[in-house]
Amino acid sequence: MTARLEQLYREALVWDAHAGVFPSPEVDLNLLDEWRQLGASYVSINVGFDVMDWQDTLATLAAYRRWVLEHGDRFVLAGTTADIDRARADDKFALSFDIEGMNALNGDINMISLYHALGVRQMLFAYNLNNAAAGGCHDADSGLTEFGRQVVREMNRVGMIVDCSHAACRTTLEIMDESTRPVVFSHSNPCAVWDHQRNIRDQQIQACAATGGVIGLNGMGIFLGDNDIGIDTMLRHVLYVSELVGTQHIGFGFDYSPDIDVDIGVILRSRPDYWPAGQQYDTKGIRHAGPAQLPALIDSLADSGFGDDDIRGFLGENFRRVAEHAWNA
Ligand SMILES: [Zn+2]
């Protein structure tokens, strides 16, 4: 990395739109120090997903929230982009919470404003399988239900980022049609580069960009390629999306989890309904790119001709723009 790019990285807002830490009240959130030490400014960490009971999501949210508030010397629970700016000025790391799938609502629309009040700023509609709100990417695409439409409107009202990752194609197009604020795919890669049911088609990428939204590059080797986290492979995904819709619609949502005592393969094989056969989930030793790969990626983005403003956009300014429209009243 040249001194100039090092300085750009040091001074840039670095936004990771989704961490892949397995949500549980038992998780030691000191693991967030890894993002902090690598120069990241903000991460969204999930407190639940459809595989869990909604009560366990609430318990995880309660535990994480208490931990972050008790560690205010290093961490800030961000509710607005101004909170993130303040955290950076004070040399602290900002985070907020996301939930992967609407099972966490237990069928009750009032849960959205409750989650918002507790620090959740981004919600996904379905986690791989269909639920009461939406169709999942590994299921027969049931589309957005009437309840799902109410959910989009309520998220727009309270100020939460509408996130289409893990949902099925037609469903995501219906979500984007319903939303009056920008929509994201926080951690999804283009199908055209690596064909996988978790990845997204050109039509979805174009519809997302049309809302003013952003697609976050997922660092999981099985969504990038054949368990491939090479910088050239990551670059191919960024180049593809940028040629299709422009540089202002790309960010990072690495889906990364630090090396804790959780074997991702054991989890994935334990629920073949949510992580079905034929989708590489049985890959031994799934590899994972995360914020540690950012300096090398920035280097190759600069070598490919992207300018400083494009790179700052990828690193965080693009997601920040979405959050300003989605969170702030
Ligand atoms: Zn996910």
PDB file of C-alpha atoms and ligand atoms in Angstrom, residues 18-20 46 49 98 100 124 126-128 163 165-166 186-188 198 218 220 223 255 275, ligand 1:
ATOM      1  CA  HIS A  18     -23.040  -6.966   8.466  1.00  0.00           C
ATOM      2  CA  ALA A  19     -20.929  -9.166  10.744  1.00  0.00           C
ATOM      3  CA  GLY A  20     -21.479 -12.928  10.716  1.00  0.00           C
ATOM      4  CA  ASN A  46     -26.900  -9.379  14.169  1.00  0.00           C
ATOM      5  CA  PHE A  49     -32.022 -14.782  12.645  1.00  0.00           C
ATOM      6  CA  ASP A  98     -29.508  -6.046  12.762  1.00  0.00           C
ATOM      7  CA  GLU A 100     -31.970 -11.546   9.856  1.00  0.00           C
ATOM      8  CA  LEU A 124     -33.839  -8.591   6.701  1.00  0.00           C
ATOM      9  CA  ALA A 126     -36.489 -13.839   5.360  1.00  0.00           C
ATOM     10  CA  TYR A 127     -33.524 -16.012   6.284  1.00  0.00           C
ATOM     11  CA  ASN A 128     -33.212 -18.483   3.366  1.00  0.00           C
ATOM     12  CA  ASP A 163     -32.324  -5.143   3.855  1.00  0.00           C
ATOM     13  CA  SER A 165     -30.146 -10.135   1.651  1.00  0.00           C
ATOM     14  CA  HIS A 166     -31.244 -13.794   2.116  1.00  0.00           C
ATOM     15  CA  SER A 186     -26.138  -5.711   3.121  1.00  0.00           C
ATOM     16  CA  HIS A 187     -24.184  -8.891   2.317  1.00  0.00           C
ATOM     17  CA  SER A 188     -24.854 -10.330  -1.159  1.00  0.00           C
ATOM     18  CA  ARG A 198     -27.620 -16.689  -1.953  1.00  0.00           C
ATOM     19  CA  ASN A 218     -19.899 -10.646   1.157  1.00  0.00           C
ATOM     20  CA  MET A 220     -17.599 -15.750   2.502  1.00  0.00           C
ATOM     21  CA  PHE A 223     -20.457 -16.874  -2.103  1.00  0.00           C
ATOM     22  CA  ASP A 255     -20.444 -11.375   7.008  1.00  0.00           C
ATOM     23  CA  TRP A 275     -28.590 -24.459   4.620  1.00  0.00           C
TER      24      TRP A 275
HETATM   25 ZN    ZN B   1     -26.553 -13.480   6.614  1.00  0.00          ZN
END
